[in-house]
Coordinates of C-alpha atoms in Angstrom, one line a residue:
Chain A
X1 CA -1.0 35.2 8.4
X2 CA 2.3 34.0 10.3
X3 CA 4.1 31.4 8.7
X4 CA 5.1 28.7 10.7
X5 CA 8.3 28.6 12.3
X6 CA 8.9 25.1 12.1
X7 CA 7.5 24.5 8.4
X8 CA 10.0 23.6 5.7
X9 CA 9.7 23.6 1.9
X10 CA 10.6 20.6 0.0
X11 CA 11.8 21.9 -3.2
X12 CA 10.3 18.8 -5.3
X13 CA 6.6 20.8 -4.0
X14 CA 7.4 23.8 -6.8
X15 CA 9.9 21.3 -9.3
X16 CA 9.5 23.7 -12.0
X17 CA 11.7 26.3 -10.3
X18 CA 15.2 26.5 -10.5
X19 CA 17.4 26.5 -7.4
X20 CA 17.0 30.2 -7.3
X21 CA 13.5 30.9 -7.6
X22 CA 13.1 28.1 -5.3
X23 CA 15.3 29.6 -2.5
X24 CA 14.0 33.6 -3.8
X25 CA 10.0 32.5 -3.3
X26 CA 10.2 30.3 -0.1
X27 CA 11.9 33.3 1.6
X28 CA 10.0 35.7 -0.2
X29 CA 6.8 33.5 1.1
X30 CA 7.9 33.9 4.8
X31 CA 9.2 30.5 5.2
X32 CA 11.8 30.0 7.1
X33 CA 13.3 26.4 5.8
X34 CA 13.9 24.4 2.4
X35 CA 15.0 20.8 1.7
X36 CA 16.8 20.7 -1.8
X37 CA 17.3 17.8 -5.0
X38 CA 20.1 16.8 -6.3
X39 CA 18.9 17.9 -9.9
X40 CA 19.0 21.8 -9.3
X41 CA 21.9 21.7 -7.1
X42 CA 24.0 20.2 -9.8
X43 CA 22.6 22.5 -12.0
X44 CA 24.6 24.9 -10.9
X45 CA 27.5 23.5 -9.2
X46 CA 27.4 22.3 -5.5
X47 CA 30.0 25.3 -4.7
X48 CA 27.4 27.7 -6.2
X49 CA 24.8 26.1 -4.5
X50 CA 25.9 26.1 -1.2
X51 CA 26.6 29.9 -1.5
X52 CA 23.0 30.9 -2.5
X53 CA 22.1 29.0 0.7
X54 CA 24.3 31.2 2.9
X55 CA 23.1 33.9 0.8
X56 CA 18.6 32.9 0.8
X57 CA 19.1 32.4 5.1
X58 CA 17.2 29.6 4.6
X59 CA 18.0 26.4 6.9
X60 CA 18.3 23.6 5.2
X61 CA 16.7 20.4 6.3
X62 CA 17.0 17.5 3.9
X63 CA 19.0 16.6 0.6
X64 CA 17.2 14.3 -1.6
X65 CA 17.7 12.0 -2.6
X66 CA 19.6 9.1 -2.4
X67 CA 19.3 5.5 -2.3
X68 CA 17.9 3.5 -5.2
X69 CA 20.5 0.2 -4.2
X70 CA 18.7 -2.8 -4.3
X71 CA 20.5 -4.4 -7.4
X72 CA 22.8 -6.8 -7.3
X73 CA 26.5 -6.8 -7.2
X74 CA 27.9 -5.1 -10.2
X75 CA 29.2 -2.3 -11.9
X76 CA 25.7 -1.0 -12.0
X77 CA 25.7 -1.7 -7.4
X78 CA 28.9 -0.2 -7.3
X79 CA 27.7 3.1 -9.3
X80 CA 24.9 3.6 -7.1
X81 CA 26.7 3.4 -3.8
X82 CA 29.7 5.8 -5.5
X83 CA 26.8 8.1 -6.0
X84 CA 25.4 7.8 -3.1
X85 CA 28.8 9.1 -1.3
X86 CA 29.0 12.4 -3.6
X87 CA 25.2 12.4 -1.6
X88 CA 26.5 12.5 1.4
X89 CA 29.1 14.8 0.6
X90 CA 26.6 17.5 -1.3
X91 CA 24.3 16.9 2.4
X92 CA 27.3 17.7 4.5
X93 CA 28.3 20.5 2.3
X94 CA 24.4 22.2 2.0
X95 CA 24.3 21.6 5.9
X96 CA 26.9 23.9 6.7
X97 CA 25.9 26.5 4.1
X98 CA 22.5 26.7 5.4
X99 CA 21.4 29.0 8.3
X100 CA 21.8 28.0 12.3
X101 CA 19.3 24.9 12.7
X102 CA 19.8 23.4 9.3
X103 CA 20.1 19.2 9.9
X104 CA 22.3 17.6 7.6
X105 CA 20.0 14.6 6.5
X106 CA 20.4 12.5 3.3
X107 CA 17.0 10.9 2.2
X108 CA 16.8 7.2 0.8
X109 CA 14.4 5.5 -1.6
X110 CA 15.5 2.2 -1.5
X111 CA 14.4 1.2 -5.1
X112 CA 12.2 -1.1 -6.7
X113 CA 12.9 -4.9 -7.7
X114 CA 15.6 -5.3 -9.9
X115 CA 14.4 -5.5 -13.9
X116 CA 13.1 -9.1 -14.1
X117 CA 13.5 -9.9 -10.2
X118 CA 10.6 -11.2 -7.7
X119 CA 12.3 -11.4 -5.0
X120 CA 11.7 -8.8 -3.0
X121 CA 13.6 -10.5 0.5
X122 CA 16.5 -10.4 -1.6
X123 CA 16.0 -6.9 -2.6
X124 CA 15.4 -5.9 0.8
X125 CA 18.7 -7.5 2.2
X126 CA 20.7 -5.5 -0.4
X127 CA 18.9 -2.6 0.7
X128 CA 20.8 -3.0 4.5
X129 CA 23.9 -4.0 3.4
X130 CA 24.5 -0.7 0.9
X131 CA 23.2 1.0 4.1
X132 CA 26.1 -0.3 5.6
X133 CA 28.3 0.1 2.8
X134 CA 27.7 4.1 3.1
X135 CA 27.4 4.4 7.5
X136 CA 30.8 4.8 7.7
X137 CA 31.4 7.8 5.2
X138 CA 28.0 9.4 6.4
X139 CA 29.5 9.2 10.1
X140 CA 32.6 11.1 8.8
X141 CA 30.4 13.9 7.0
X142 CA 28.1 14.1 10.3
X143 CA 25.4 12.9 7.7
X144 CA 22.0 11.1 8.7
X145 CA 20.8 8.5 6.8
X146 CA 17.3 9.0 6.7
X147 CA 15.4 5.5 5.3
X148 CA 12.1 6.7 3.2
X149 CA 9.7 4.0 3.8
X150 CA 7.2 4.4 1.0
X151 CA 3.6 3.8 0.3
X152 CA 2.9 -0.2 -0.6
X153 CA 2.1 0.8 -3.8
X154 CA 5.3 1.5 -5.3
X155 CA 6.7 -1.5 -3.7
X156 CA 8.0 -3.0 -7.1
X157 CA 9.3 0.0 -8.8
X158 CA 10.5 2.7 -6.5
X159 CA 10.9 1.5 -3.0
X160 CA 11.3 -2.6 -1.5
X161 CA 10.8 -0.7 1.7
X162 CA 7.3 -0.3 2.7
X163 CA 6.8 0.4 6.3
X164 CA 8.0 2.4 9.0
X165 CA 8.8 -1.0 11.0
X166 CA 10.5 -2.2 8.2
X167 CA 12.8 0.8 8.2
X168 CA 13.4 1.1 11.5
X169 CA 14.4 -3.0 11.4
X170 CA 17.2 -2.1 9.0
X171 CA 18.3 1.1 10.7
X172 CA 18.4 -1.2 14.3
X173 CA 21.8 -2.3 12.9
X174 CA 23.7 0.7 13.0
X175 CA 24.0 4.1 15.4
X176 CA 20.6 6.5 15.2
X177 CA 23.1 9.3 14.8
X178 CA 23.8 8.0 11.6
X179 CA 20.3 5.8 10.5
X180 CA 17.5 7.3 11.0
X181 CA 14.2 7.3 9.0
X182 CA 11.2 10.0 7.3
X183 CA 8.1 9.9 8.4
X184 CA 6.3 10.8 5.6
X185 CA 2.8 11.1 6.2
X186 CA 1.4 10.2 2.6
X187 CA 3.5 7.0 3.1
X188 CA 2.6 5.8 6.1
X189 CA -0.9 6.9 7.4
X190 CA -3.0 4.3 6.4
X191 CA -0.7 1.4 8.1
X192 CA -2.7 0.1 11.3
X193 CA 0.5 0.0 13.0
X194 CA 1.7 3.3 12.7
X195 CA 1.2 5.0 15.8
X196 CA 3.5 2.5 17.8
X197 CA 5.6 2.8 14.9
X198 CA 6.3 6.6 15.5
X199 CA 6.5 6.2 19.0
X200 CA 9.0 3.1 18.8
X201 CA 11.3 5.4 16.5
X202 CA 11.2 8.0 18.8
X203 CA 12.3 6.2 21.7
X204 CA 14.7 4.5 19.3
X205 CA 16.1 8.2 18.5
X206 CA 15.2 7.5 14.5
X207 CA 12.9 10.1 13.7
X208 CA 15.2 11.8 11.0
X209 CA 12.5 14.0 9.5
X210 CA 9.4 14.7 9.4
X211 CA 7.2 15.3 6.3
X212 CA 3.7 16.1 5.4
X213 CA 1.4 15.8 2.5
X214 CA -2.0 14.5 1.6
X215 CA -3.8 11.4 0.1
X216 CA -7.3 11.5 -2.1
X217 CA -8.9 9.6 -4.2
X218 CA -9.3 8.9 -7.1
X219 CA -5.4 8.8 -7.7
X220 CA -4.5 10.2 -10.6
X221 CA -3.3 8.3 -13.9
X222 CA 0.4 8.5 -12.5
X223 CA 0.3 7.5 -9.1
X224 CA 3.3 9.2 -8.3
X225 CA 1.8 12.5 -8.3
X226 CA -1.0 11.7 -6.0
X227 CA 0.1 14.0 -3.4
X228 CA -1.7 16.8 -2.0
X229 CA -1.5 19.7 0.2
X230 CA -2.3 19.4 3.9
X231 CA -6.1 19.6 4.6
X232 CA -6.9 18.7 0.8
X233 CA -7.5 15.0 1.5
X234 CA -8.4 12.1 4.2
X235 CA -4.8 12.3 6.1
X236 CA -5.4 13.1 9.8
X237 CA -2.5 14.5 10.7
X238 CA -3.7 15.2 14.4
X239 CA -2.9 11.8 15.7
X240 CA 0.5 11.7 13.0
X241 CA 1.7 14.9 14.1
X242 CA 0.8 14.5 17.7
X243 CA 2.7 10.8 17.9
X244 CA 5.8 12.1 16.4
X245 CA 5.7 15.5 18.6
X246 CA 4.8 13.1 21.4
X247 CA 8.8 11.5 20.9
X248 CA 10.6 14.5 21.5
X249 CA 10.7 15.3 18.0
X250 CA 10.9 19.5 17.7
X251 CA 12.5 19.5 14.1
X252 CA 11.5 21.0 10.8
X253 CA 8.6 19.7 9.2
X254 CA 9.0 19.6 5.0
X255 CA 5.6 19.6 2.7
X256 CA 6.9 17.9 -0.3
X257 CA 3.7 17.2 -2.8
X258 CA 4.2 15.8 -6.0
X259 CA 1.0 17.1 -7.9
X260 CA 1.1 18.2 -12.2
X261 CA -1.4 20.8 -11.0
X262 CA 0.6 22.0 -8.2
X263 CA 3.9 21.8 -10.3
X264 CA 2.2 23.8 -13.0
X265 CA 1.2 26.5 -10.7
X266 CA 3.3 30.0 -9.9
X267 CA 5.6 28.6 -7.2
X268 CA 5.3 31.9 -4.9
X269 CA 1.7 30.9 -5.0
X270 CA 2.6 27.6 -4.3
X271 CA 4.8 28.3 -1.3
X272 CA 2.0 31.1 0.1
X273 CA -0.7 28.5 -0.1
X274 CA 1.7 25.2 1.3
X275 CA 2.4 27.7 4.3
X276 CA -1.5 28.4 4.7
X277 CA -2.3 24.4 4.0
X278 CA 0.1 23.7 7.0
X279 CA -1.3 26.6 9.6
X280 CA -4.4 25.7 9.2
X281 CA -3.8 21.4 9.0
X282 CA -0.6 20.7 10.7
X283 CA 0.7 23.7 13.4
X284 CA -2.2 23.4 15.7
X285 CA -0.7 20.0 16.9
X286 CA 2.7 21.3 17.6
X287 CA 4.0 22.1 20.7
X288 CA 4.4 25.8 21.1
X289 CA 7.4 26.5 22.6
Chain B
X1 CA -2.8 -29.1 -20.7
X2 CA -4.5 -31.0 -17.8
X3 CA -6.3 -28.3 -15.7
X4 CA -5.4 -27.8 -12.0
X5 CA -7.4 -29.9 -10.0
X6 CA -7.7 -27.0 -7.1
X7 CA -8.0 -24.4 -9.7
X8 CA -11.2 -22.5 -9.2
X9 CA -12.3 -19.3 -11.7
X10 CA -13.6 -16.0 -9.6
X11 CA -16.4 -15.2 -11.5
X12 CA -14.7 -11.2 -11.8
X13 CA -12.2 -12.8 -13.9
X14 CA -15.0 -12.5 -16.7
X15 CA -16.9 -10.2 -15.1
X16 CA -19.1 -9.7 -18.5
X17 CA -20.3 -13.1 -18.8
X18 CA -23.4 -13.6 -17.0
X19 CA -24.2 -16.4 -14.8
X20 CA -25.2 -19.3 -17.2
X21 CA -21.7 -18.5 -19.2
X22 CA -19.8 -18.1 -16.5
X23 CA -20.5 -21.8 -15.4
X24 CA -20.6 -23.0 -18.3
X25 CA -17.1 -22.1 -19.8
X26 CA -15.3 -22.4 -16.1
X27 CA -16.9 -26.2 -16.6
X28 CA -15.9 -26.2 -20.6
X29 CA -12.2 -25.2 -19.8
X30 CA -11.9 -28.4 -17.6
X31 CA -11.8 -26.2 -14.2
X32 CA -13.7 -27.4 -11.2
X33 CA -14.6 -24.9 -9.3
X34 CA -15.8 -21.4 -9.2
X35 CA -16.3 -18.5 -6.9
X36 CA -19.5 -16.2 -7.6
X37 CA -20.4 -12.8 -7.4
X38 CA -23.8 -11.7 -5.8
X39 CA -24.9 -9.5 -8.6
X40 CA -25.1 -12.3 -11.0
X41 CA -26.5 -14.7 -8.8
X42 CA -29.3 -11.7 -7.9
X43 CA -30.0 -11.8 -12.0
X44 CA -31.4 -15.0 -12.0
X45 CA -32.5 -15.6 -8.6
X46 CA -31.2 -17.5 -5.7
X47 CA -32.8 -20.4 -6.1
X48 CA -32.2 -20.2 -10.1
X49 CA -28.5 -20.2 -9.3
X50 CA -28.6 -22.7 -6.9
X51 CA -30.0 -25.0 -9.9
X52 CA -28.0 -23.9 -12.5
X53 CA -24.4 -24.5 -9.8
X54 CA -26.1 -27.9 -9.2
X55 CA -26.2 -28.5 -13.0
X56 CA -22.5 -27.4 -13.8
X57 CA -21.1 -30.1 -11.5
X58 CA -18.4 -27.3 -10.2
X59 CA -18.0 -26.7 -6.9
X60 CA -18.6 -23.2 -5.5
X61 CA -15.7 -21.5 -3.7
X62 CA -16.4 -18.1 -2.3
X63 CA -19.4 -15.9 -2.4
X64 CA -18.5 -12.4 -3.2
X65 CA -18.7 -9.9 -1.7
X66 CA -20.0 -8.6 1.8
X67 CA -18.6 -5.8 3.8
X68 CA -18.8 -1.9 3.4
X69 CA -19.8 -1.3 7.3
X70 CA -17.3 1.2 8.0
X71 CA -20.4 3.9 8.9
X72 CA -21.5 5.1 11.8
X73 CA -24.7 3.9 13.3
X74 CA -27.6 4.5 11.4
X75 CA -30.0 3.4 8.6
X76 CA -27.2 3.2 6.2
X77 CA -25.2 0.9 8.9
X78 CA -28.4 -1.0 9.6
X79 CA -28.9 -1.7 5.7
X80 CA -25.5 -3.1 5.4
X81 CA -25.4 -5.2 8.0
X82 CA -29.0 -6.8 7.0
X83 CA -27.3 -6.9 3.2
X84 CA -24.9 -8.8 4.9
X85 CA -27.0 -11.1 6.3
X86 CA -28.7 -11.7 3.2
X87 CA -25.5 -12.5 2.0
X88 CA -24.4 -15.1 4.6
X89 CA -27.6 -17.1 3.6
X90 CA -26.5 -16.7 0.0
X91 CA -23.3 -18.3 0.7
X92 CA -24.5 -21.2 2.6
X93 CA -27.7 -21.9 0.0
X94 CA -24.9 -21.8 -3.1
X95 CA -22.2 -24.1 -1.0
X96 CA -24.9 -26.4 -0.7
X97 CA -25.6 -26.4 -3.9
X98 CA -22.3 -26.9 -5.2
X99 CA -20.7 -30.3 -5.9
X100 CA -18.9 -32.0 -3.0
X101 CA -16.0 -30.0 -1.6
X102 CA -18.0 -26.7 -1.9
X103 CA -17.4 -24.3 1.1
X104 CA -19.7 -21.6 2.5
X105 CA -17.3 -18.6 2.6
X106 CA -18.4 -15.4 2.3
X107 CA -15.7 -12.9 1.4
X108 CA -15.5 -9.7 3.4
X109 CA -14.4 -6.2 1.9
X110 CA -14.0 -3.4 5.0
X111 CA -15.0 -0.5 3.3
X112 CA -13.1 2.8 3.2
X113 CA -13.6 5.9 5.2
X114 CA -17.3 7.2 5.4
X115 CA -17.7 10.8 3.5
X116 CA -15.7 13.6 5.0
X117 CA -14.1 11.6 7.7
X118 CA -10.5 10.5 8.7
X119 CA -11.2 8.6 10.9
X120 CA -9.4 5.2 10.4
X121 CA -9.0 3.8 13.7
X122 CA -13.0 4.3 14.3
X123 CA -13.7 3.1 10.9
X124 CA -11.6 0.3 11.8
X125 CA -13.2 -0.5 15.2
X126 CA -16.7 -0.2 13.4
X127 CA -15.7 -3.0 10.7
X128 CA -14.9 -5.3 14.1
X129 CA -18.7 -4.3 15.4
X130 CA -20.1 -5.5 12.2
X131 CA -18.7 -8.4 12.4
X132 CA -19.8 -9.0 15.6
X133 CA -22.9 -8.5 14.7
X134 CA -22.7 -11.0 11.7
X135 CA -20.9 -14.0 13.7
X136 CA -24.4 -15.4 15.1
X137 CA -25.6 -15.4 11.6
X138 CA -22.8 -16.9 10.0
X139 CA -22.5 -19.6 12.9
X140 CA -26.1 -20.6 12.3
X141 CA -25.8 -20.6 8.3
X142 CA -22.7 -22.8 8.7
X143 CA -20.6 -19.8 6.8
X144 CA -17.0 -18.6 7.2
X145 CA -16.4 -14.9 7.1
X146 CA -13.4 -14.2 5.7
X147 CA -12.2 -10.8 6.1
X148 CA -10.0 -9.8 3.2
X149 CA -6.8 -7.4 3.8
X150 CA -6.8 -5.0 0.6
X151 CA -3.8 -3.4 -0.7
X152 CA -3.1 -0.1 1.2
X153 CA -3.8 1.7 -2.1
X154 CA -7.6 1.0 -1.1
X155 CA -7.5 2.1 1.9
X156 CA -9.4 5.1 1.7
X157 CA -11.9 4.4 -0.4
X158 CA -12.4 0.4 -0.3
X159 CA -10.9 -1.1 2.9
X160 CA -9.6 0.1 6.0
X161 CA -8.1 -3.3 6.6
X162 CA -4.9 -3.6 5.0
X163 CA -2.7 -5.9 6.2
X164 CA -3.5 -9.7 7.1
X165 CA -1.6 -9.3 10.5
X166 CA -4.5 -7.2 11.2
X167 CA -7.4 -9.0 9.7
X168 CA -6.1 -11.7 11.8
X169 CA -6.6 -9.4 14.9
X170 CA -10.0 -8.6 14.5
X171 CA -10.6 -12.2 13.7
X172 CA -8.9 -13.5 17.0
X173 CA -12.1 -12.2 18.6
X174 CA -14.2 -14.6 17.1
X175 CA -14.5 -18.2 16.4
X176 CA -11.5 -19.5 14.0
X177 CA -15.2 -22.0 12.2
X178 CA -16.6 -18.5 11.8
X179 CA -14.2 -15.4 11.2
X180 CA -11.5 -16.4 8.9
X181 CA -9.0 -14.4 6.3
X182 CA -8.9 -14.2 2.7
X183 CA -5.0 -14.6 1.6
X184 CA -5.1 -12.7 -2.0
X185 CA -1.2 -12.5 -3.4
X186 CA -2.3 -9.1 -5.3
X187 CA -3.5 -7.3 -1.8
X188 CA -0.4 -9.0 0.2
X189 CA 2.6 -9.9 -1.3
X190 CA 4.3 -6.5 -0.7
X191 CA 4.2 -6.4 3.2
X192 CA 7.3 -7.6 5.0
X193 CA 5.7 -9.5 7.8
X194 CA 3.4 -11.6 5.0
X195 CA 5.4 -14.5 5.6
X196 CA 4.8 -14.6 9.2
X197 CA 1.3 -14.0 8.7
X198 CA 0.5 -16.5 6.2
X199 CA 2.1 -18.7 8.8
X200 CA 0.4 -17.3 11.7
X201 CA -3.4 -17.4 10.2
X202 CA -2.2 -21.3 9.6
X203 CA -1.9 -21.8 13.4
X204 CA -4.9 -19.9 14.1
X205 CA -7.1 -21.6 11.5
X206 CA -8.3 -18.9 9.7
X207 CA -6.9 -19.0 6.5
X208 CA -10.3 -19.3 4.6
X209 CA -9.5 -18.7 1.3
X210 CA -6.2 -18.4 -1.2
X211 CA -6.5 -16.1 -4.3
X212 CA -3.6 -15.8 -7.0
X213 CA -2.9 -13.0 -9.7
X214 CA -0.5 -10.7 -10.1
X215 CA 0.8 -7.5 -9.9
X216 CA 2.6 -5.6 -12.7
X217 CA 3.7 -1.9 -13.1
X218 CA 2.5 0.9 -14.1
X219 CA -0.6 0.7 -12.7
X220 CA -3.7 1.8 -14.9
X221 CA -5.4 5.0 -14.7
X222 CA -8.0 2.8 -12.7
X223 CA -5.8 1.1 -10.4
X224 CA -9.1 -1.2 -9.2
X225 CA -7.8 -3.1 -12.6
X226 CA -4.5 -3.3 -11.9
X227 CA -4.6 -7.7 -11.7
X228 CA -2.6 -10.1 -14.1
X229 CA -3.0 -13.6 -14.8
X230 CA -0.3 -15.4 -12.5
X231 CA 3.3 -14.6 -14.4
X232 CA 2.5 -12.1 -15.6
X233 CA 4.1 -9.5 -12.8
X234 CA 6.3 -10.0 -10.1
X235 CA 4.5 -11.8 -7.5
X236 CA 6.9 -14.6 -5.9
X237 CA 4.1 -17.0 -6.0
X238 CA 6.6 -19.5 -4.9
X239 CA 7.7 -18.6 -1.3
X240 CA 3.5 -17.4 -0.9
X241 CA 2.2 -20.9 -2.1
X242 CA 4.3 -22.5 0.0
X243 CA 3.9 -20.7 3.1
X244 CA 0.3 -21.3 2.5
X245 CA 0.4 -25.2 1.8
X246 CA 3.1 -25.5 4.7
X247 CA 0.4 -24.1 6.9
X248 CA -2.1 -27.3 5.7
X249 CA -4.3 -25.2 3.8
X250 CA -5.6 -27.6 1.1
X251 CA -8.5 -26.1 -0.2
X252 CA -9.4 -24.5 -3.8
X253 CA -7.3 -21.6 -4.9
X254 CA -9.3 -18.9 -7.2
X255 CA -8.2 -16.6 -9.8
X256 CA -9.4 -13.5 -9.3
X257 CA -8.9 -10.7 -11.5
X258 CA -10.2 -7.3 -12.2
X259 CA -8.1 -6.0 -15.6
X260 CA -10.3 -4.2 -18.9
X261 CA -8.6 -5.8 -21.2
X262 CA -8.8 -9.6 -19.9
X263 CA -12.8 -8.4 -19.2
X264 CA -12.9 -7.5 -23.0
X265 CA -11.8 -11.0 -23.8
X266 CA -13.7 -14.3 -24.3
X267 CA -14.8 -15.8 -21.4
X268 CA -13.6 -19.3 -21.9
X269 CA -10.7 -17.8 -23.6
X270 CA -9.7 -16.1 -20.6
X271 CA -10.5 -19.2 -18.2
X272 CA -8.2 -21.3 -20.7
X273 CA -5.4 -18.8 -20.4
X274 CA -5.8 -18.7 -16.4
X275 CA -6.2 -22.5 -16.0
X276 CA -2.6 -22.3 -18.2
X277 CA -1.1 -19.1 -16.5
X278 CA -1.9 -21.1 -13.0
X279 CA -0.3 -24.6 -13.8
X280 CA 3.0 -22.7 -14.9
X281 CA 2.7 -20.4 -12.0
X282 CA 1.5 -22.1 -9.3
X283 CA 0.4 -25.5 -9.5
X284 CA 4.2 -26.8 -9.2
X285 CA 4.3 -24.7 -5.7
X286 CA 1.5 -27.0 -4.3
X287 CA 2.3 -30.1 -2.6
X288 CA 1.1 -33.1 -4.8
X289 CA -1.6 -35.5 -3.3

């Protein structure tokens, strides 16, 4: 089976491998792309990093992940949006390192309310005005911002920003070379608006990435690991895939499936079967060149 | 304590007390009102119930719950449609059999994608059919449909209809006396727009019914049971309430919550501690007569 030329590994799909075995089994599997965490890069240095990159001949397609800046002013703020410019920095650098074609994209979660906080308008604002905090050092690295809306359901602990609307409202302040947002098909396939949605980003020149997983029920215990491959549950990703192809959009497309079974699974398998999941569930709707 | 005067106790809240104990601690605690299930009312009998809601002196709220007509045509469709209608008489029997104040609503859950299907957008246009079908029904029983937007978590499995804005837009086809929205904080409070909305089903009359609990994190293992009593989470009840009330809603507001361990309590324990969690949660948002 070919593996698709345009399908992209998101590292957090086999967590349990180190940046290595990560790079070592995607391009063992045929795959041609990989988007990496922060975790396993630091693990071994961004230098280091950057070198196995070059070495794997991987592109690279996302770093993730920053964000998490909806708390107040403070030492705490301050730490976050410091952090957030190493980010940017570690994106620029992996960018570069990575084969002809790699995108140097930065993904944000914008984080939950603050410990104690309702106020999730307030959140929300703070969430725009870090954005605007980091534009200027993402516009020297050649970085793109990439706002994560994500599912309603982690509204109050992981991410004040919900919708693809809603992203694209806070990216409309600043250029779409340097704010864009993921499409991130678990996130956003139930919302009755999101076909417009994709298109409006497209012709707003926002479409960052795009990424693709599925939804079942039940969801498990931890809701955060609800994620499935392509074709496993109830996403139809022919009228997803076919909006955002629709904008112009001929980028890499990352799986990225947070799943206990999956994570506790031999990641070559892992990588084999993600590249099946997606031939059979996602390639059909792309525009052959 | 006095007890909220628009306070009224969804029967789910003690979803273990049967009829006959469900009015009678809702009227014990010093609430007025009280929104019923059809399962319990079907234990005793229509007419029974009708008696026994007569004898409680508590007005009845909302009749829960119709819906589930997201399948295709076919006996299955035809049996819930006919439920429904069995329903709508329901509501209007029990509303007239309520004190003075009563209102014939009966609440509307979409239903989630039929087996093996992803099919949203048909599912969705299917739940607008249905409720075509209904409105000559509902218009001759004198009952409001109110069409409740569940949390996108449900979507799959529960409700296709997700958002008010789009409640509100399959209600716009029909009579604002006859297809209205159900307004619950839980299934709402995270969308961006939900200020808008709440204002916007004001203008367009359809805000049938306000429900209050609360959200809280982590989620269960079940996340059906994921509602608090008001205060409990981090639902701004303020800025909801009052985009509700500025609207001129003035009706009843229920309590409605799903949660094991508030089912495993007392009844009339639990409708003391929600007639208490509501006047320290809400009552002071609500404009004063």
């Amino acid at each position: 089976m070919t593996v698709d030329p345009r399908l992209s590994i998101n590292q957090a799909t086999i967590k349990y491998a180190d940046l290595a075995a990560a790079l070592r089994v995607t391009a063992e599997a045929g795959v041609q792309a990989i988007g990496l965490w922060r975790e396993p890069v630091a693990e071994v240095g961004l230098a280091t990093a950057a070198s196995m990159l070059t070495d794997s001949g991987l592109r690279f397609t996302t770093h993730c992940r920053g964000g998490f800046f909806t708390m107040p002013e403070g030492p705490a703020r301050r730490a976050s949006i410091d952090d957030n410019r190493v980010a940017i920095e570690e994106a620029a650098t992996l960018a570069a390192a990575g084969a002809p074609g790699s995108t140097a994209i930065l993904v944000l979660v914008a984080g939950g309310l603050p410990e104690g906080s309702r106020d999730l308008v307030g959140a929300r604002e703070r969430v725009r005005d870090a954005i605007g905090e980091l534009v200027p050092d993402a516009a020297a690295a050649g970085v793109t911002l990439a706002i994560e809306p994500l599912h309603p359901m982690y509204v109050s602990d992981r991410a004040v920003v919900s919708t693809l609307g809603q992203a694209l409202d806070i990216a409309a302040d600043f250029d779409a070379s340097v704010v864009g947002a993921t499409v991130d098909t678990f996130h956003v396939f139930w919302d009755p608006d999101v076909l417009p949605q994709i298109a409006r980003a497209g012709r707003e020149g926002r479409i960052a990435t795009y990424q693709v997983c599925d939804w079942r029920t039940p969801l498990p215990a931890d809701v955060l690991l609800s994620r499935h491959y392509p074709g496993d549950g109830v996403i139809d990703f022919a009228s997803l895939t076919e909006a955002v192809e629709a904008t112009g959009y001929s980028g890499d497309i990352e799986v990225e499936i947070f799943n206990q079974d999956i994570w506790d699974t031999d990641p070559l398998t892992v990588v084999e079967r993600t590249a099946a999941a997606f031939g059979t569930s996602v390639s059909m709707h792309l525009r052959r060149p």
